[in-house]
Short mmCIF file of C-alpha atoms in Angstrom, two decimals:
data_model
loop_
_atom_site.label_atom_id
_atom_site.label_comp_id
_atom_site.label_asym_id
_atom_site.label_seq_id
_atom_site.Cartn_x
_atom_site.Cartn_y
_atom_site.Cartn_z
CA MET D 1 -11.57 -29.33 13.51
CA THR D 2 -11.93 -26.27 11.33
CA ALA D 3 -12.30 -22.61 12.18
CA VAL D 4 -13.90 -21.71 8.87
CA ARG D 5 -14.89 -23.73 5.84
CA PHE D 6 -16.08 -22.92 2.32
CA ASP D 7 -17.83 -25.76 0.48
CA GLY D 8 -18.47 -25.21 -3.24
CA VAL D 9 -19.17 -21.55 -2.64
CA ARG D 10 -20.51 -19.53 -5.52
CA PHE D 11 -21.44 -15.90 -5.40
CA SER D 12 -22.91 -13.53 -7.96
CA TYR D 13 -23.28 -9.80 -7.49
CA PRO D 14 -26.66 -8.29 -8.31
CA GLY D 15 -26.43 -7.66 -12.03
CA GLY D 16 -24.94 -11.05 -12.69
CA VAL D 17 -21.16 -10.85 -12.36
CA GLU D 18 -20.13 -14.22 -10.91
CA ALA D 19 -17.32 -13.37 -8.51
CA LEU D 20 -16.90 -16.83 -6.96
CA ARG D 21 -17.23 -19.97 -9.02
CA GLY D 22 -17.07 -22.90 -6.63
CA VAL D 23 -14.55 -22.27 -3.86
CA SER D 24 -13.77 -25.00 -1.31
CA LEU D 25 -11.36 -24.33 1.50
CA ALA D 26 -11.02 -25.41 5.14
CA VAL D 27 -8.92 -23.46 7.62
CA ALA D 28 -7.88 -24.83 11.03
CA PRO D 29 -7.64 -22.82 14.27
CA GLY D 30 -4.26 -21.12 14.58
CA GLU D 31 -3.53 -21.30 10.86
CA ARG D 32 -2.06 -18.31 9.01
CA VAL D 33 -3.46 -18.23 5.50
CA ALA D 34 -2.56 -15.67 2.83
CA ILE D 35 -4.93 -15.29 -0.10
CA VAL D 36 -3.23 -13.89 -3.20
CA GLY D 37 -4.36 -13.05 -6.73
CA GLN D 38 -4.95 -10.13 -9.04
CA ASN D 39 -7.45 -7.34 -8.48
CA GLY D 40 -10.85 -8.82 -9.32
CA ALA D 41 -9.86 -12.45 -8.54
CA GLY D 42 -12.59 -12.71 -5.88
CA LYS D 43 -10.40 -12.49 -2.75
CA THR D 44 -12.36 -9.77 -0.96
CA THR D 45 -15.68 -11.26 -2.07
CA LEU D 46 -14.63 -14.57 -0.53
CA VAL D 47 -13.63 -13.25 2.89
CA ARG D 48 -16.70 -11.02 3.10
CA HIS D 49 -18.69 -14.24 3.44
CA LEU D 50 -17.09 -14.86 6.82
CA ASN D 51 -18.83 -12.05 8.66
CA GLY D 52 -22.08 -12.30 6.77
CA ILE D 53 -21.64 -9.25 4.52
CA HIS D 54 -22.21 -11.69 1.65
CA GLN D 55 -24.27 -14.88 1.67
CA PRO D 56 -23.31 -17.55 -0.87
CA THR D 57 -25.49 -17.86 -3.99
CA ALA D 58 -24.71 -21.59 -3.80
CA GLY D 59 -22.63 -23.75 -1.46
CA VAL D 60 -22.05 -23.36 2.28
CA VAL D 61 -19.81 -21.14 4.40
CA THR D 62 -19.21 -22.46 7.91
CA VAL D 63 -17.80 -20.41 10.78
CA GLY D 64 -17.12 -22.33 13.99
CA ASP D 65 -19.51 -25.23 13.89
CA ARG D 66 -22.42 -23.82 11.89
CA PRO D 67 -23.19 -22.35 8.46
CA THR D 68 -23.36 -18.57 8.24
CA THR D 69 -26.75 -18.65 6.51
CA GLY D 70 -29.44 -17.22 8.74
CA ARG D 71 -27.04 -16.26 11.52
CA PRO D 72 -27.26 -12.64 12.67
CA ILE D 73 -24.30 -10.45 11.72
CA ALA D 74 -23.82 -9.60 15.42
CA GLU D 75 -23.23 -13.27 16.18
CA LEU D 76 -20.65 -13.60 13.38
CA ALA D 77 -18.97 -10.36 14.46
CA ALA D 78 -18.16 -11.96 17.81
CA LEU D 79 -16.38 -14.79 15.96
CA VAL D 80 -14.79 -13.07 12.98
CA GLY D 81 -12.96 -9.75 13.20
CA TYR D 82 -12.62 -8.04 9.86
CA VAL D 83 -10.05 -5.32 9.17
CA PHE D 84 -11.06 -3.48 6.04
CA GLN D 85 -8.66 -2.41 3.32
CA ASN D 86 -9.67 1.20 3.83
CA PRO D 87 -9.37 2.20 7.51
CA ASP D 88 -11.56 5.24 6.96
CA GLU D 89 -14.54 2.91 6.46
CA GLN D 90 -13.94 1.67 9.97
CA ILE D 91 -12.70 4.53 12.12
CA PHE D 92 -15.17 7.07 13.43
CA ALA D 93 -14.55 7.97 17.09
CA SER D 94 -12.85 11.18 18.16
CA THR D 95 -9.90 9.55 19.91
CA VAL D 96 -7.87 6.54 18.93
CA LEU D 97 -8.61 4.87 22.26
CA ALA D 98 -12.38 5.39 21.98
CA ASP D 99 -12.28 3.96 18.49
CA VAL D 100 -10.47 0.82 19.58
CA GLU D 101 -12.79 0.47 22.60
CA PHE D 102 -15.87 0.50 20.40
CA GLY D 103 -15.40 -3.07 19.15
CA PRO D 104 -15.26 -4.87 22.51
CA ARG D 105 -17.95 -2.58 23.95
CA ASN D 106 -20.20 -3.46 21.03
CA LEU D 107 -19.68 -7.14 21.79
CA GLY D 108 -20.98 -6.59 25.32
CA VAL D 109 -17.65 -6.32 27.15
CA THR D 110 -17.95 -3.84 30.02
CA GLY D 111 -15.99 -1.90 32.63
CA ALA D 112 -12.21 -1.76 32.90
CA GLU D 113 -11.85 -4.81 30.66
CA VAL D 114 -12.73 -2.65 27.63
CA THR D 115 -9.90 -0.21 28.21
CA THR D 116 -7.44 -2.94 29.16
CA ARG D 117 -8.07 -4.72 25.89
CA ALA D 118 -7.89 -1.52 23.85
CA VAL D 119 -4.61 -0.42 25.41
CA GLU D 120 -3.08 -3.86 24.86
CA ALA D 121 -4.18 -3.84 21.24
CA LEU D 122 -2.70 -0.39 20.68
CA GLU D 123 0.59 -1.55 22.21
CA GLN D 124 0.63 -4.50 19.82
CA VAL D 125 0.34 -2.23 16.79
CA GLY D 126 2.88 0.29 18.12
CA LEU D 127 0.38 3.09 18.73
CA ALA D 128 0.07 3.22 22.53
CA ALA D 129 1.38 6.79 22.51
CA THR D 130 -1.44 7.98 20.25
CA ALA D 131 -4.33 6.79 22.44
CA HIS D 132 -5.69 10.30 23.01
CA THR D 133 -5.06 11.62 19.51
CA HIS D 134 -7.86 12.21 16.99
CA PRO D 135 -7.57 9.37 14.44
CA MET D 136 -7.66 11.83 11.56
CA HIS D 137 -4.42 13.39 12.82
CA LEU D 138 -2.64 10.13 12.16
CA SER D 139 -1.16 9.06 8.83
CA LEU D 140 -3.00 6.58 6.65
CA SER D 141 -0.60 3.81 7.65
CA GLU D 142 -1.19 4.57 11.33
CA ARG D 143 -4.96 4.69 10.81
CA LYS D 144 -4.70 1.25 9.22
CA ARG D 145 -3.06 0.02 12.40
CA VAL D 146 -5.78 1.69 14.53
CA ALA D 147 -8.36 -0.29 12.55
CA LEU D 148 -6.31 -3.44 13.18
CA ALA D 149 -6.16 -2.68 16.92
CA GLY D 150 -9.94 -2.23 16.94
CA VAL D 151 -10.35 -5.78 15.71
CA LEU D 152 -7.63 -7.22 17.97
CA ALA D 153 -9.43 -5.78 20.98
CA MET D 154 -12.50 -7.83 20.07
CA CYS D 155 -10.52 -11.06 20.68
CA THR D 156 -12.31 -12.96 17.93
CA ASP D 157 -11.39 -16.55 17.01
CA VAL D 158 -10.85 -15.54 13.40
CA VAL D 159 -9.15 -12.37 12.16
CA VAL D 160 -9.51 -11.35 8.52
CA LEU D 161 -7.05 -8.78 7.21
CA ASP D 162 -7.60 -7.11 3.85
CA GLU D 163 -4.24 -5.82 2.57
CA PRO D 164 -2.77 -5.29 6.07
CA THR D 165 0.72 -4.18 5.00
CA THR D 166 -0.31 -1.78 2.24
CA GLY D 167 1.25 1.62 2.82
CA GLN D 168 3.16 0.46 5.91
CA ASP D 169 6.80 1.41 6.16
CA ALA D 170 9.45 -1.15 7.15
CA ARG D 171 8.58 -0.89 10.85
CA GLY D 172 4.84 -1.03 10.15
CA VAL D 173 5.27 -4.25 8.17
CA GLU D 174 7.23 -5.74 11.07
CA LEU D 175 4.53 -4.74 13.55
CA VAL D 176 1.77 -6.25 11.42
CA ALA D 177 3.81 -9.43 10.89
CA GLY D 178 4.32 -9.65 14.66
CA VAL D 179 0.57 -9.36 15.20
CA VAL D 180 -0.09 -12.16 12.71
CA GLU D 181 2.40 -14.41 14.44
CA SER D 182 1.16 -13.73 17.96
CA LEU D 183 -2.47 -14.28 16.93
CA ALA D 184 -1.59 -17.66 15.45
CA ALA D 185 0.49 -18.56 18.50
CA ALA D 186 -2.61 -17.89 20.62
CA GLY D 187 -4.56 -20.36 18.49
CA ARG D 188 -6.49 -17.73 16.57
CA THR D 189 -6.95 -18.05 12.84
CA VAL D 190 -5.57 -15.37 10.53
CA ILE D 191 -6.75 -15.03 6.96
CA ALA D 192 -5.10 -12.19 5.05
CA ILE D 193 -5.53 -10.89 1.55
CA THR D 194 -2.27 -9.53 0.25
CA HIS D 195 -0.59 -8.34 -2.94
CA ASP D 196 2.78 -8.62 -1.24
CA MET D 197 4.12 -12.08 -2.05
CA ASP D 198 7.17 -11.51 0.12
CA VAL D 199 4.98 -10.91 3.14
CA ALA D 200 2.93 -14.01 2.20
CA ALA D 201 6.10 -16.09 1.90
CA GLU D 202 7.76 -14.90 5.09
CA HIS D 203 4.87 -14.65 7.51
CA PHE D 204 2.20 -17.16 6.42
CA GLU D 205 2.34 -20.94 6.50
CA ARG D 206 -0.25 -21.44 3.78
CA VAL D 207 -0.90 -19.60 0.54
CA VAL D 208 -4.11 -19.76 -1.48
CA VAL D 209 -3.89 -18.51 -5.07
CA MET D 210 -7.13 -17.22 -6.60
CA ALA D 211 -8.01 -16.22 -10.15
CA ARG D 212 -11.37 -15.53 -11.77
CA GLY D 213 -13.35 -16.66 -8.74
CA GLU D 214 -11.56 -19.98 -8.30
CA VAL D 215 -8.76 -21.41 -6.15
CA LEU D 216 -5.84 -22.42 -8.39
CA ALA D 217 -3.41 -23.56 -5.71
CA ASP D 218 -3.38 -24.03 -1.93
CA GLY D 219 -0.38 -25.11 0.17
CA PRO D 220 2.84 -24.04 1.92
CA PRO D 221 4.52 -20.99 0.31
CA ALA D 222 7.60 -22.89 -0.90
CA GLU D 223 5.35 -25.34 -2.73
CA VAL D 224 2.72 -22.93 -4.09
CA PHE D 225 5.22 -20.34 -5.28
CA GLY D 226 7.14 -23.11 -7.04
CA GLN D 227 4.25 -23.74 -9.47
CA ASP D 228 5.13 -21.45 -12.35
CA ASP D 229 2.09 -22.41 -14.44
CA VAL D 230 -0.30 -21.55 -11.61
CA LEU D 231 1.41 -18.24 -10.94
CA ALA D 232 1.25 -17.35 -14.64
CA ALA D 233 -2.46 -18.26 -14.81
CA ALA D 234 -3.16 -16.08 -11.77
CA ALA D 235 -0.82 -13.29 -12.94
CA VAL D 236 1.02 -13.53 -9.62
CA GLU D 237 4.78 -13.28 -9.27
CA ALA D 238 6.75 -15.53 -6.94
CA PRO D 239 8.44 -13.84 -3.96
CA GLN D 240 11.53 -11.92 -4.96
CA LEU D 241 14.20 -14.16 -3.47
CA MET D 242 12.58 -17.26 -4.87
CA ARG D 243 12.49 -15.71 -8.35
CA LEU D 244 16.12 -14.78 -7.95
CA ALA D 245 17.04 -18.34 -6.97
CA GLY D 246 15.11 -19.58 -10.01
CA ARG D 247 16.95 -17.18 -12.33
CA LEU D 248 20.27 -18.35 -10.90
CA GLY D 249 19.28 -21.93 -11.69
CA TRP D 250 19.19 -23.15 -8.09
CA GLN D 251 17.09 -26.10 -6.98
CA ARG D 252 16.58 -24.61 -3.53
CA ARG D 253 13.62 -22.28 -2.98
CA PRO D 254 14.57 -19.77 -0.28
CA LEU D 255 11.83 -17.59 1.20
CA THR D 256 13.78 -15.29 3.52
CA PRO D 257 17.10 -13.39 3.15
CA GLU D 258 18.72 -15.80 5.66
CA GLN D 259 17.51 -18.85 3.73
CA PHE D 260 18.72 -17.22 0.52
CA VAL D 261 22.26 -16.76 1.82
CA ASP D 262 22.25 -20.32 3.24
CA ALA D 263 21.22 -21.57 -0.21
CA TRP D 264 23.89 -19.45 -1.89
CA GLN D 265 26.55 -20.93 0.36
CA ALA D 266 25.29 -24.42 -0.43
CA GLU D 267 25.14 -23.77 -4.18
CA ARG D 268 28.64 -22.32 -4.39
CA MET N 1 21.57 17.53 -10.17
CA THR N 2 20.29 20.68 -11.79
CA ASP N 3 21.25 24.22 -11.00
CA GLN N 4 17.96 25.55 -12.30
CA GLY N 5 15.23 23.87 -10.27
CA PHE N 6 11.65 23.94 -11.50
CA VAL N 7 10.36 23.13 -8.03
CA VAL N 8 12.41 24.98 -5.43
CA LEU N 9 12.15 24.78 -1.64
CA ASP N 10 14.27 27.40 0.03
CA ASP N 11 14.98 26.81 3.71
CA VAL N 12 11.48 25.58 4.48
CA THR N 13 10.48 25.04 8.08
CA TYR N 14 6.86 24.25 8.87
CA ALA N 15 4.72 23.55 11.93
CA TYR N 16 1.03 22.60 11.90
CA PRO N 17 -1.38 24.94 13.72
CA ASP N 18 -1.09 24.50 17.52
CA ALA N 19 1.83 22.09 17.15
CA ASP N 20 4.68 22.65 19.60
CA ARG N 21 7.41 21.83 17.09
CA PRO N 22 7.94 21.85 13.33
CA VAL N 23 7.50 18.72 11.21
CA LEU N 24 9.94 19.97 8.55
CA HIS N 25 13.22 21.66 9.35
CA GLY N 26 15.24 23.82 6.95
CA VAL N 27 14.43 21.85 3.80
CA ARG N 28 16.36 23.04 0.73
CA LEU N 29 15.59 21.35 -2.52
CA GLU N 30 15.77 21.99 -6.26
CA ILE N 31 13.97 19.62 -8.59
CA ALA N 32 14.54 19.72 -12.34
CA ALA N 33 11.65 19.88 -14.82
CA GLY N 34 10.93 16.63 -16.66
CA SER N 35 12.17 14.30 -13.97
CA ILE N 36 10.89 11.70 -11.53
CA THR N 37 12.01 12.27 -7.96
CA GLY N 38 11.22 9.65 -5.34
CA VAL N 39 10.87 10.46 -1.65
CA VAL N 40 11.10 7.79 1.03
CA GLY N 41 10.93 7.98 4.80
CA ALA N 42 9.36 6.31 7.80
CA SER N 43 5.86 7.19 8.99
CA GLY N 44 6.02 10.55 10.68
CA ALA N 45 9.13 11.65 8.78
CA GLY N 46 7.19 14.48 7.14
CA LYS N 47 6.41 12.99 3.73
CA THR N 48 2.73 13.90 3.53
CA THR N 49 3.53 17.38 4.87
CA LEU N 50 6.16 17.84 2.16
CA ALA N 51 3.66 16.65 -0.48
CA LYS N 52 1.09 19.18 0.72
CA LEU N 53 3.67 21.98 0.78
CA ILE N 54 4.79 21.37 -2.79
CA SER N 55 1.19 21.38 -3.94
CA GLY N 56 0.21 24.56 -2.08
CA PHE N 57 -2.27 22.91 0.30
CA ILE N 58 0.08 24.01 3.03
CA PRO N 59 -0.28 26.71 4.14
CA GLN N 60 -3.30 27.68 2.01
CA VAL N 61 -5.68 25.05 3.38
CA ASP N 62 -4.03 23.67 6.51
CA GLY N 63 -2.67 26.98 7.83
CA GLY N 64 0.19 26.62 10.28
CA ASP N 65 3.53 28.34 10.56
CA LEU N 66 5.69 28.37 7.42
CA THR N 67 9.06 30.03 6.95
CA GLY N 68 11.07 29.90 3.75
CA THR N 69 9.51 29.65 0.29
CA VAL N 70 8.17 27.01 -2.05
CA SER N 71 8.15 27.98 -5.71
CA VAL N 72 7.12 26.26 -8.90
CA GLY N 73 8.26 27.54 -12.29
CA GLY N 74 9.70 30.62 -10.58
CA ARG N 75 6.43 31.57 -8.84
CA ASP N 76 6.15 31.56 -5.06
CA LEU N 77 3.16 29.33 -4.20
CA ALA N 78 2.27 31.56 -1.24
CA GLU N 79 1.65 34.43 -3.68
CA LEU N 80 -0.74 32.41 -5.81
CA SER N 81 -4.41 31.82 -5.18
CA LEU N 82 -5.30 28.23 -4.37
CA VAL N 83 -6.86 27.90 -7.84
CA GLU N 84 -3.62 29.10 -9.45
CA ALA N 85 -1.58 26.75 -7.29
CA VAL N 86 -3.80 23.83 -8.24
CA GLY N 87 -3.19 24.76 -11.89
CA GLN N 88 0.54 24.32 -11.32
CA VAL N 89 0.68 21.20 -9.19
CA GLY N 90 -1.64 18.19 -9.13
CA LEU N 91 -1.76 16.23 -5.88
CA VAL N 92 -2.76 12.57 -5.80
CA ILE N 93 -3.52 11.94 -2.15
CA GLN N 94 -2.72 8.82 -0.22
CA ASN N 95 -6.19 7.37 0.11
CA PRO N 96 -8.03 7.22 -3.24
CA PHE N 97 -11.33 6.68 -1.43
CA ASN N 98 -11.00 10.25 -0.16
CA GLN N 99 -9.96 11.73 -3.51
CA ILE N 100 -13.27 10.87 -5.14
CA SER N 101 -15.42 14.02 -5.17
CA GLY N 102 -18.61 12.45 -3.87
CA ALA N 103 -20.53 14.66 -6.29
CA LYS N 104 -20.56 12.53 -9.43
CA TYR N 105 -22.42 9.48 -10.67
CA THR N 106 -20.00 8.09 -13.25
CA VAL N 107 -16.26 7.65 -13.47
CA ARG N 108 -16.30 9.78 -16.63
CA GLU N 109 -17.86 12.72 -14.76
CA GLU N 110 -15.56 12.12 -11.82
CA ILE N 111 -12.42 12.38 -13.95
CA ALA N 112 -13.83 15.48 -15.69
CA PHE N 113 -14.70 17.18 -12.40
CA GLY N 114 -11.48 19.21 -12.11
CA LEU N 115 -11.70 20.38 -15.73
CA GLU N 116 -15.34 21.29 -15.24
CA ASN N 117 -14.36 23.44 -12.27
CA VAL N 118 -11.99 25.51 -14.40
CA GLY N 119 -14.51 25.88 -17.24
CA THR N 120 -12.89 23.66 -19.86
CA PRO N 121 -15.00 23.51 -23.07
CA ARG N 122 -17.10 20.34 -23.25
CA ALA N 123 -15.49 18.83 -26.36
CA GLU N 124 -11.98 19.40 -25.03
CA MET N 125 -13.01 17.92 -21.71
CA ALA N 126 -14.41 14.75 -23.33
CA LYS N 127 -11.28 14.27 -25.40
CA ARG N 128 -8.95 14.68 -22.45
CA VAL N 129 -10.94 12.24 -20.32
CA ASP N 130 -10.87 9.66 -23.12
CA ASP N 131 -7.12 10.15 -23.61
CA VAL N 132 -6.26 9.71 -19.95
CA ALA N 133 -8.61 6.72 -19.58
CA ARG N 134 -6.91 5.01 -22.52
CA LEU N 135 -3.48 5.76 -21.03
CA LEU N 136 -4.44 4.13 -17.70
CA ARG N 137 -6.54 1.40 -19.36
CA ILE N 138 -9.74 2.27 -17.55
CA THR N 139 -11.92 3.05 -20.59
CA ASP N 140 -14.22 0.20 -19.60
CA LEU N 141 -14.85 1.84 -16.23
CA LEU N 142 -15.96 5.23 -17.57
CA ASP N 143 -19.69 4.57 -17.31
CA ARG N 144 -19.51 2.82 -13.94
CA SER N 145 -20.32 4.47 -10.62
CA PRO N 146 -17.20 5.69 -8.77
CA TYR N 147 -18.52 3.76 -5.78
CA ALA N 148 -18.67 0.38 -7.53
CA LEU N 149 -14.91 0.15 -8.00
CA SER N 150 -12.26 -1.98 -6.33
CA GLY N 151 -9.53 -0.19 -4.38
CA GLY N 152 -7.11 -0.57 -7.28
CA GLN N 153 -9.60 0.72 -9.84
CA MET N 154 -10.44 3.67 -7.61
CA GLN N 155 -6.76 4.51 -7.33
CA LEU N 156 -6.40 4.57 -11.12
CA VAL N 157 -9.45 6.87 -11.32
CA ALA N 158 -7.92 9.18 -8.70
CA ILE N 159 -4.67 9.32 -10.71
CA ALA N 160 -6.62 9.93 -13.94
CA SER N 161 -8.51 12.80 -12.31
CA MET N 162 -5.18 14.55 -11.66
CA LEU N 163 -3.40 13.63 -14.93
CA VAL N 164 -6.33 15.02 -16.90
CA LEU N 165 -5.57 18.50 -15.54
CA ARG N 166 -2.16 18.44 -17.27
CA THR N 167 -0.41 20.40 -14.55
CA PRO N 168 3.34 20.84 -15.07
CA VAL N 169 4.04 19.19 -11.71
CA LEU N 170 2.43 16.10 -10.26
CA VAL N 171 2.87 15.16 -6.59
CA MET N 172 1.81 11.63 -5.72
CA ASP N 173 1.49 10.33 -2.19
CA GLU N 174 1.73 6.51 -2.38
CA PRO N 175 -0.09 6.34 -5.71
CA THR N 176 0.12 2.56 -6.07
CA SER N 177 -0.78 1.44 -2.54
CA GLN N 178 -3.95 -0.35 -3.72
CA LEU N 179 -2.60 -1.69 -7.00
CA ASP N 180 -1.30 -5.12 -7.93
CA PRO N 181 2.16 -5.39 -9.55
CA ALA N 182 0.77 -5.07 -13.08
CA GLY N 183 -1.24 -1.96 -12.18
CA THR N 184 1.75 -0.52 -10.35
CA ARG N 185 4.02 -0.90 -13.39
CA LEU N 186 1.32 0.55 -15.64
CA VAL N 187 1.17 3.72 -13.53
CA PHE N 188 4.96 4.14 -13.49
CA ASP N 189 5.23 3.44 -17.22
CA VAL N 190 2.69 6.21 -17.80
CA LEU N 191 4.69 8.54 -15.54
CA ASN N 192 7.83 7.69 -17.49
CA THR N 193 6.15 8.63 -20.77
CA LEU N 194 4.82 11.89 -19.34
CA GLU N 195 8.19 12.69 -17.80
CA GLU N 196 9.75 12.53 -21.26
CA ALA N 197 7.12 15.05 -22.36
CA GLY N 198 8.29 17.40 -19.59
CA LEU N 199 6.16 16.46 -16.57
CA THR N 200 7.87 16.87 -13.22
CA VAL N 201 6.88 14.04 -10.91
CA ILE N 202 7.53 13.88 -7.17
CA VAL N 203 6.43 10.55 -5.81
CA PHE N 204 6.25 9.46 -2.18
CA GLU N 205 6.48 5.69 -2.20
CA HIS N 206 7.57 2.78 0.01
CA LYS N 207 8.26 0.34 -2.83
CA GLN N 208 12.00 0.57 -3.21
CA GLU N 209 12.44 -1.64 -6.30
CA LEU N 210 9.98 0.60 -8.07
CA LEU N 211 11.92 3.73 -7.17
CA GLN N 212 15.18 2.10 -8.16
CA ALA N 213 13.71 1.29 -11.57
CA TYR N 214 11.89 4.53 -12.33
CA ALA N 215 13.20 7.45 -10.26
CA ASP N 216 15.97 9.70 -11.53
CA ARG N 217 16.73 10.82 -8.04
CA LEU N 218 15.86 9.72 -4.53
CA LEU N 219 15.46 11.73 -1.35
CA VAL N 220 15.27 10.31 2.17
CA LEU N 221 13.32 12.21 4.82
CA ALA N 222 13.92 11.45 8.49
CA GLY N 223 12.71 13.54 11.38
CA GLY N 224 11.61 16.32 9.03
CA ARG N 225 15.02 16.71 7.38
CA ILE N 226 16.47 15.50 4.10
CA VAL N 227 19.15 13.05 5.23
CA ALA N 228 20.11 11.57 1.85
CA ASP N 229 19.78 12.70 -1.73
CA GLY N 230 21.16 11.06 -4.83
CA ASP N 231 21.04 8.25 -7.32
CA PRO N 232 18.39 5.71 -6.13
CA THR N 233 20.70 2.69 -6.05
CA THR N 234 23.38 4.46 -4.04
CA VAL N 235 20.85 5.80 -1.55
CA LEU N 236 18.94 2.52 -1.12
CA ALA N 237 22.08 0.38 -0.77
CA ASP N 238 23.46 2.68 1.92
CA ASP N 239 24.17 1.03 5.27
CA HIS N 240 22.18 3.74 7.06
CA THR N 241 18.78 2.75 5.68
CA GLU N 242 17.71 1.05 8.93
CA GLU N 243 18.74 4.12 10.90
CA TRP N 244 16.70 6.27 8.48
CA GLY N 245 13.74 3.97 9.16
CA ILE N 246 13.22 2.96 5.52
CA GLY N 247 14.38 -0.66 5.69
CA ALA N 248 15.90 -2.26 2.60
CA THR N 249 14.89 -4.54 -0.24
CA ARG N 250 15.24 -8.27 0.33
CA PHE N 251 18.12 -8.25 -2.15
CA THR N 252 19.99 -5.65 -0.12
CA ARG N 253 19.19 -7.50 3.11
CA ALA N 254 20.45 -10.78 1.70
CA ALA N 255 23.62 -9.08 0.47
CA ARG N 256 24.21 -7.54 3.91
CA ILE N 257 23.89 -10.97 5.51
CA ALA N 258 26.29 -12.43 2.94
CA ARG N 259 28.75 -9.59 3.59
CA ASP N 260 28.48 -10.09 7.36
CA ARG N 261 29.31 -13.77 6.86
CA GLY N 262 32.38 -12.71 4.89
CA LEU N 263 30.96 -14.04 1.62
CA LEU N 264 30.82 -10.70 -0.20
CA ASN N 265 33.39 -7.96 -0.44
CA GLY N 266 32.68 -4.24 -0.32
CA GLY N 267 31.17 -2.26 -3.15
CA VAL N 268 27.59 -1.09 -3.67
CA LEU N 269 25.10 -3.74 -2.57
CA PRO N 270 22.29 -4.78 -4.93
CA VAL N 271 18.88 -3.10 -4.62
CA SER N 272 16.99 -4.54 -7.59
CA PHE N 273 16.47 -8.02 -8.96
CA GLU N 274 18.83 -7.48 -11.90
CA GLN N 275 21.52 -6.08 -9.63
CA ALA N 276 21.13 -9.11 -7.35
CA VAL N 277 21.51 -11.46 -10.33
CA GLU N 278 24.90 -9.86 -10.91
CA THR N 279 25.91 -9.95 -7.26
CA PHE N 280 24.87 -13.53 -6.53
CA GLY N 281 25.24 -15.04 -10.01
CA GLY N 282 28.53 -13.50 -11.01
CA PRO N 283 31.89 -15.26 -10.92
CA ARG N 284 33.36 -15.65 -7.44
#
């Protein structure tokens, strides 16, 4: 069973730039997938197919059990929550709470359920105390988490996050990582675009490397980040601790500080 | 540290309009000309407020209640007009999508917008735009629409639009948040070059390895106060970083775990990759 699937997906922007050149990828419910690659690799173009913003020029994108082609955006929105890179494209209400309530309300949720969901989502992203604040009085990193809460409150099967940890401080990164883990634990699929390989290594079970509109590698972080040729071709660096282990000539490939110290003890 | 600061904050306390308490408390700071100073701190520590103060947007635009003085090159920013203040300090704001003027059709015009506003002659303007575009490697974007750019490209355009003004001081609020590692290094390499030519850079940034590599000095803000100030490695390896809400690099975290397991002795913990190679690869 898959939550989303790309089969030979190609996409060209009007004007002819081919941003995707045959991408195939199947993601299961409850999987946490990080998509990495340079600016311009096609990451955002790819995920924008999931909520119908883009339709493939060739190939098929499937969400749930059916292709996205011809399905109304409203129908896809109930299945795929999309948190944009720039929260200011997403936030518009005059209080944080009203903004987060908009998503579920728009999906037809009514009554107290709307507020319950919004308050829970705000708690998850550490912003319960700001419910009655104007979003524009929050910092950019907090507004990013408001946008995330807005999508969480929609309770979609699939959650797409475009650069979720950008601009977050240490605590913000922890909160976002906690959200990713609890979504997956609840059987919901998380697909995140990230430039932060350490976040990809520590909080995702699967990493997809993209370059020039194609998938170059796809697998568990320890395996994908061990392929130096792929990383070089995609201009992606391995996570810091893994690079350090490589420089020190270790065979082990630690992903977290704990694993690194375990490996150090073993290598001594 | 310098005894003749180019950017000087003297006992600055500031509260936003209608706020019941200040966001910055008694900040004293002297920053030397031709240097890169990094500022770190948790969300809500007062970083963006400090950035706006040093660039004159506070109190000139945001109002509020300011005591103490902020001066640049010996001139009190409160005594300058906003136009004069903008001529002294360029501010690259946090979200590049909001820095774009909204009034221009090409990246070239967008970058030139600030120069146009101060009546720079056309030929001079064109030359400066070309120079800055080459520096940031965005020459191929100049004829594109500012709205057809990726987040990273837009951030480079926002930085270019400030660099082109050639202000003596540049304040940057998370200038690389949308950039990949290569773009991030490009921006800091450019800052390094300009620093050598005398530019004073104050950069608010979460990426600690970057600050360790490029900043001459690092400040930590917590609860509206400067709680640490010094050489970046010393500050970032400090055991109080969690308490200050700034976390630590994975190298520092690994070293702390190793120390807690009795595997490492005292001394300054590693912050950067190269420092970690020494710590974990050295003789034991």
